[in-house]
Amino acid sequence: MSTKQHFRTCNLCEAMCGIVIEHNGKSVETIKGDKEDPFSKGFICPKAVALQDIYEDPDRLKKPIRRQGDEWGEISWKEAFDTVVSKLQSIGKEYGPDAVGYYQGNPSVHNLGTLFFAGSFFRTLQTKNGYSATSLDQLPHHYASQFMLGHYLLMPVPDIDRTQYFLVIGANPIASNGSMMSAAGMPGRIRALQKRNGKMVVIDPRRSETALKADRHHFIKPGTDVYLLAALLQVLFKEALIDIKRVGNWSKGLDQLPSLFEPYTPELASAHTGIEVEEIRTMAHEFAAAESAVCYSRMGASTQAHGTLCQWLTNLINIVTGNFDRPGGAMFSTPAVDVVKGRKNKGTQHKYNRYQSRVRGLPEFNDELPVAALAEEILTEGEGQIKAMVISAGNPVLSSPNGTKLEKALDQLDFMVSIDIYLNETSKHADIILPPQTGLESEHFDVVFNNLAVRDTAKYSEPLFDGAEGSKADWQIFKELTKRMKPLSTEEEALDAYMTPSNFLNEALKKGPHDLNLKSLKAHPHGIDLGPLKPQLPDRLFTEDKMVDLAPALFVTHLKNLSHELPKASSLTLVGRRHLRSNNSWMHNSERLVKGPWRCTILMHPEDARQRALQPETIVRVSSAKGSVNLPLEISDEMMPGVVSIPHGFGHNRNGTRWQVAEAHAGVSINDLTDENLLDGISGNTAFSGVEVEVSASA
Ligand SMILES: Nc1nc2c(c(=O)[nH]1)N[C@H]1C(S)=C(S)[C@@H](COP(=O)(O)OP(=O)(O)OC[C@H]3O[C@@H](n4cnc5c(=O)[nH]c(N)nc54)[C@H](O)[C@@H]3O)O[C@H]1N2
Ligand SMILES: Nc1nc2c(c(=O)[nH]1)N[C@H]1C(S)=C(S)[C@@H](COP(=O)(O)OP(=O)(O)OC[C@H]3O[C@@H](n4cnc5c(=O)[nH]c(N)nc54)[C@H](O)[C@@H]3O)O[C@H]1N2
Ligand code: SF4
Ligand SMILES: [Mo]
């Protein structure tokens, strides 16, 4: 068979790299970067080849399976759908709609069909118990956007290609390839910044892969970023370095800010963060003096106790220095499919706290509750207790705090269904697993990540291969479930065949700002360049008064209540880390990606190891209030003294899973140590950073 070329976008992470796949119609020969892709220009990371590994993976599920005791047996799609819907309906009827919960994991937003079709199904459940990986990740960013700009999806993106000063707080884009900042080819973009005499400053408790490339790196005590950000604002106001520019014409609340930040001196910030007073002042001066500058705070500044305050203050720093909505600062994309306009806010300025979680009273946001509440909502008896779960494209046993508690909870459900390609640590608790086609078998367009991209481009990827015989795509699964839950009306019936991801995409493109359609995208298989980010405020604001709210009352109150006292010294604080060749919990089944040195280690500063008489490369025991794990110790001065780091997504050592390579590289789960009670005080987002642990030689 002759070799053909197929062009597509890799959908494994947020970077949207263009790839060229050489294939013979049945199998992949090579996967390489597509130099003609206008966004990625040939860049790929080592994970791209995993698209082939996942496609060929003998462990990947292709037919629905049903559990009987510890055994799984294949069943037909009809039997699977019938059983799932009759179980969900009977549980809903007996205990009320809140008895059925759902969780959507990270790959949901990388999947065109799921984005278009999952929502309709979950709405048929009419439950308050909706959860997703959002509250393990970027929920504070949505709060900041909703409360300041009026729309939770209107996200400021660092204009990395034009900035002269890039302040990176709690992000490691060299390993993660960027998040809430789709920017394929981060190493090249950082090199270009430095070549044009720009600077990158990194704030991280670990000298990360990104910190190694920085002009300056400062260690910071986990969870204390709010003091640093507030001190930067204090210096800017106190020394009259404010130059708000255009935003001043359509923003409110500026007058409140100087007194609000006055107490947050660099001295106070230094005591909390461990960063020198003079370094903090210099950072503020440099930021204000730079031709353009952008502060970018991500995971480390989001999944922590003051995540929402951090995102608010990050926006403020960009705004009050005149670096908002202008080249080189924080800007907004103009995506071909406009998800922001597409998801109207319908006048509810704040989709927030319309109801609370039953047991702990955590606030709803955008129809979801924080995942940290999920286990207790299943385990705590009473009206509204969750009795059944639908889990799609997620692995919360490994990804959510106190995973051991969640796995106990899942075990006691009356019914659970997973929509997943693997029998993983979570789906193993299901009664039925519905496996979708995936990756190379799917068509693709990035609806979400173009909204977060550092440049506007558009690209459609055709499916490369047909799915296995009789298999279904995620969207077909959701569509079938929806129809069975809520039979179609005659009008809907007439439209049914038209309701496909491509038709929806075509409609959305036609409504979008660039006058595109599916046909025009198909004519450009490498993608279309739509240019650099453009200023677009105040038109794009969604606040009712068309003003940027610089001082939302909810945030101001929390800041006023923030304790200035230093916490009592803890022994060791735990943070996470990501590795370039891994992706959350589900890419450990590719032999090519897991090879090399053992990655699931705990990193510790030499002085901390010496104090505990711990030897390198020995197995140590790490204990927290929630659990303990044993894993190899790596001693390195890349860690800040007092802070240790363990990667997340490992822990494939639980019985009953079916991913052979991952089981052979099991590691342990950091989330057996993390705590479902440590949350961002405003949003209920999980605070993964800052868990106290003790480390000792393992017996
Ligand atoms: N301690 C700690 N915990 C963390 C983090 C951390 O930094 N530290 N990071 C958090 C973050 S940011 C995130 S986003 C979460 C991620 O956590 P989750 O979203 O809960 O889990 P993933 O590991 O992404 O698992 C994704 C699942 O989707 C399946 N899958 C892959 N592709 C498809 C598909 O096309 N369709 C379907 N139906 N299924 C598919 C995979 O088989 C896998 O089982 O983890 C969070 N947990
Ligand atoms: N290779 C790879 N790429 C990925 C993923 C993956 O698992 N592997 N996951 C994807 C997903 S779902 C996401 S959300 C993104 C996340 O991408 P990023 O936002 O870049 O997140 P991380 O790579 O986890 O980097 C977070 C950094 O914050 C630091 N940190 C921890 N606590 C604190 C703190 O309190 N303050 C400060 N200032 N820093 C702190 C950590 O040491 C770490 O270096 O990556 C995506 N890309
Ligand atoms: S950085 Fe790697 S995983 Fe992410 S889109 Fe590019 S090739 Fe895929
Ligand atoms: Mo994430």
Coordinates of N, CA, C and O in Angstrom, one line a residue, residues 68-133:
Q68 N -19.8 -8.2 36.2 CA -20.5 -9.1 37.0 C -19.5 -9.6 38.1 O -18.6 -10.3 37.8
G69 N -19.7 -9.1 39.3 CA -18.7 -9.4 40.3 C -17.4 -8.7 39.9 O -17.3 -7.6 39.6
D70 N -16.3 -9.6 39.8 CA -15.0 -9.0 39.4 C -14.8 -9.2 37.9 O -13.7 -8.9 37.4
E71 N -15.7 -9.9 37.2 CA -15.5 -10.2 35.8 C -16.3 -9.2 34.9 O -17.3 -8.7 35.2
W72 N -15.6 -8.9 33.8 CA -16.3 -8.1 32.8 C -16.6 -8.9 31.6 O -15.9 -9.7 31.1
G73 N -17.8 -8.6 31.0 CA -18.2 -9.3 29.8 C -18.7 -8.3 28.8 O -19.3 -7.3 29.1
E74 N -18.5 -8.6 27.5 CA -19.0 -7.7 26.4 C -20.5 -7.8 26.3 O -21.1 -8.8 26.5
I75 N -21.1 -6.6 26.1 CA -22.6 -6.6 25.8 C -22.8 -5.7 24.5 O -21.9 -5.0 24.1
S76 N -24.0 -5.8 24.0 CA -24.3 -5.0 22.8 C -24.6 -3.6 23.2 O -24.9 -3.3 24.4
W77 N -24.4 -2.7 22.3 CA -24.7 -1.3 22.6 C -26.2 -1.1 23.0 O -26.5 -0.3 23.9
K78 N -27.1 -1.9 22.4 CA -28.5 -1.8 22.7 C -28.7 -2.1 24.2 O -29.3 -1.4 25.0
E79 N -28.1 -3.3 24.6 CA -28.3 -3.7 26.0 C -27.7 -2.6 26.9 O -28.2 -2.3 28.0
A80 N -26.5 -2.1 26.5 CA -25.8 -1.1 27.3 C -26.7 0.1 27.5 O -26.9 0.6 28.6
F81 N -27.1 0.7 26.4 CA -28.0 1.9 26.5 C -29.2 1.6 27.3 O -29.6 2.5 28.1
D82 N -29.9 0.5 27.0 CA -31.1 0.2 27.7 C -30.9 0.2 29.2 O -31.6 0.7 30.0
T83 N -29.8 -0.5 29.6 CA -29.6 -0.7 31.0 C -29.2 0.6 31.7 O -29.7 1.0 32.8
V84 N -28.3 1.4 31.0 CA -27.9 2.6 31.6 C -29.1 3.6 31.8 O -29.3 4.1 32.9
V85 N -29.9 3.7 30.8 CA -31.0 4.7 30.9 C -32.1 4.2 31.9 O -32.6 4.9 32.7
S86 N -32.4 2.9 31.9 CA -33.4 2.4 32.9 C -32.9 2.5 34.3 O -33.6 2.9 35.2
K87 N -31.6 2.3 34.5 CA -31.0 2.5 35.9 C -31.1 4.0 36.3 O -31.5 4.3 37.4
L88 N -30.6 4.8 35.4 CA -30.6 6.3 35.8 C -32.0 6.8 36.0 O -32.2 7.5 37.0
Q89 N -32.9 6.3 35.2 CA -34.3 6.8 35.4 C -34.9 6.2 36.7 O -35.6 7.0 37.4
S90 N -34.7 5.0 36.9 CA -35.3 4.4 38.1 C -34.7 5.0 39.4 O -35.4 5.3 40.4
I91 N -33.4 5.3 39.4 CA -32.8 5.9 40.6 C -33.3 7.3 40.7 O -33.6 7.8 41.8
G92 N -33.4 8.0 39.6 CA -33.9 9.4 39.7 C -35.3 9.4 40.2 O -35.7 10.3 40.9
K93 N -36.1 8.5 39.7 CA -37.5 8.4 40.2 C -37.6 8.1 41.6 O -38.4 8.7 42.4
E94 N -36.8 7.1 42.1 CA -37.0 6.7 43.5 C -36.4 7.8 44.5 O -37.0 8.0 45.5
Y95 N -35.3 8.4 44.1 CA -34.6 9.2 45.1 C -34.6 10.7 44.8 O -34.2 11.6 45.5
G96 N -35.1 11.0 43.6 CA -35.1 12.4 43.1 C -33.9 12.7 42.2 O -32.9 11.9 42.3
P97 N -34.0 13.7 41.4 CA -33.0 13.9 40.3 C -31.5 14.1 40.9 O -30.6 13.7 40.2
D98 N -31.4 14.7 42.1 CA -30.0 14.9 42.6 C -29.3 13.6 42.9 O -28.1 13.6 43.2
A99 N -30.0 12.5 43.0 CA -29.4 11.2 43.3 C -28.5 10.7 42.1 O -27.7 9.8 42.3
V100 N -28.7 11.3 41.0 CA -27.8 11.0 39.9 C -26.8 12.1 39.7 O -27.2 13.3 39.4
G101 N -25.5 11.8 39.8 CA -24.5 12.8 39.6 C -23.7 12.5 38.4 O -23.7 11.4 37.8
Y102 N -22.9 13.5 38.0 CA -22.0 13.2 36.8 C -20.7 14.0 37.0 O -20.6 15.0 37.8
Y103 N -19.6 13.5 36.4 CA -18.3 14.1 36.4 C -17.7 14.1 35.0 O -17.8 13.0 34.3
Q104 N -17.3 15.2 34.5 CA -16.6 15.3 33.2 C -15.2 15.6 33.4 O -14.8 16.6 34.0
G105 N -14.3 14.7 32.8 CA -12.9 14.9 32.9 C -12.3 15.8 31.8 O -13.0 16.2 30.9
N106 N -11.0 16.0 31.9 CA -10.2 16.9 31.1 C -10.4 16.6 29.6 O -10.6 17.6 28.8
P107 N -10.3 15.4 29.0 CA -10.3 15.2 27.6 C -11.7 15.6 27.0 O -11.8 15.8 25.8
S108 N -12.7 15.9 27.8 CA -14.0 16.4 27.3 C -13.8 17.7 26.5 O -14.5 17.9 25.5
V109 N -12.9 18.5 27.0 CA -12.7 19.8 26.3 C -11.8 19.7 25.1 O -11.6 20.7 24.4
H110 N -11.2 18.5 24.9 CA -10.3 18.3 23.7 C -11.1 17.5 22.7 O -10.5 17.0 21.8
N111 N -12.4 17.4 22.8 CA -13.2 16.5 22.0 C -14.4 17.3 21.4 O -15.3 17.6 22.2
L112 N -14.4 17.5 20.1 CA -15.4 18.3 19.5 C -16.8 17.7 19.7 O -17.7 18.4 20.0
G113 N -17.0 16.4 19.5 CA -18.3 15.8 19.7 C -18.8 15.9 21.1 O -20.0 16.2 21.3
T114 N -17.9 15.7 22.1 CA -18.4 15.8 23.5 C -18.8 17.2 23.8 O -19.8 17.5 24.4
L115 N -18.0 18.2 23.3 CA -18.4 19.6 23.5 C -19.8 20.0 23.0 O -20.5 20.7 23.6
F116 N -20.1 19.4 21.9 CA -21.4 19.7 21.3 C -22.5 18.9 21.9 O -23.7 19.3 21.8
F117 N -22.3 17.7 22.3 CA -23.4 16.8 22.7 C -23.5 16.4 24.1 O -24.6 16.0 24.5
A118 N -22.5 16.5 24.9 CA -22.6 16.0 26.3 C -23.6 16.9 27.1 O -24.3 16.3 27.9
G119 N -23.5 18.2 26.9 CA -24.4 19.1 27.7 C -25.8 18.7 27.7 O -26.5 18.7 28.7
S120 N -26.3 18.4 26.4 CA -27.8 18.1 26.3 C -28.1 16.9 27.2 O -29.2 16.8 27.8
F121 N -27.2 15.9 27.2 CA -27.5 14.7 28.0 C -27.5 15.0 29.5 O -28.4 14.7 30.2
F122 N -26.4 15.7 29.9 CA -26.4 16.0 31.3 C -27.6 16.9 31.8 O -28.0 16.7 32.9
R123 N -28.1 17.7 30.9 CA -29.2 18.5 31.3 C -30.5 17.7 31.5 O -31.3 18.0 32.3
T124 N -30.6 16.5 30.8 CA -31.7 15.7 31.0 C -31.8 15.1 32.4 O -32.8 14.7 32.9
L125 N -30.6 15.1 33.1 CA -30.6 14.5 34.4 C -31.2 15.5 35.4 O -31.7 15.1 36.5
Q126 N -31.2 16.8 35.1 CA -31.8 17.8 36.0 C -31.2 17.7 37.4 O -32.0 17.9 38.4
T127 N -30.0 17.4 37.5 CA -29.4 17.2 38.8 C -28.6 18.5 39.2 O -28.0 19.2 38.4
K128 N -28.5 18.7 40.5 CA -27.5 19.7 41.0 C -26.1 19.1 41.2 O -25.2 19.9 41.4
N129 N -26.0 17.8 41.1 CA -24.7 17.2 41.3 C -23.9 17.0 40.1 O -23.6 15.9 39.6
G130 N -23.6 18.1 39.4 CA -22.7 18.1 38.3 C -21.3 18.5 38.7 O -21.1 19.5 39.5
Y131 N -20.3 17.8 38.3 CA -18.9 18.1 38.7 C -18.0 17.9 37.4 O -18.3 17.3 36.5
S132 N -16.8 18.6 37.5 CA -15.9 18.4 36.4 C -14.5 18.7 36.9 O -14.3 19.2 38.0
A133 N -13.5 18.4 36.0 CA -12.1 18.7 36.4 C -11.8 20.2 36.5 O -10.8 20.6 37.0

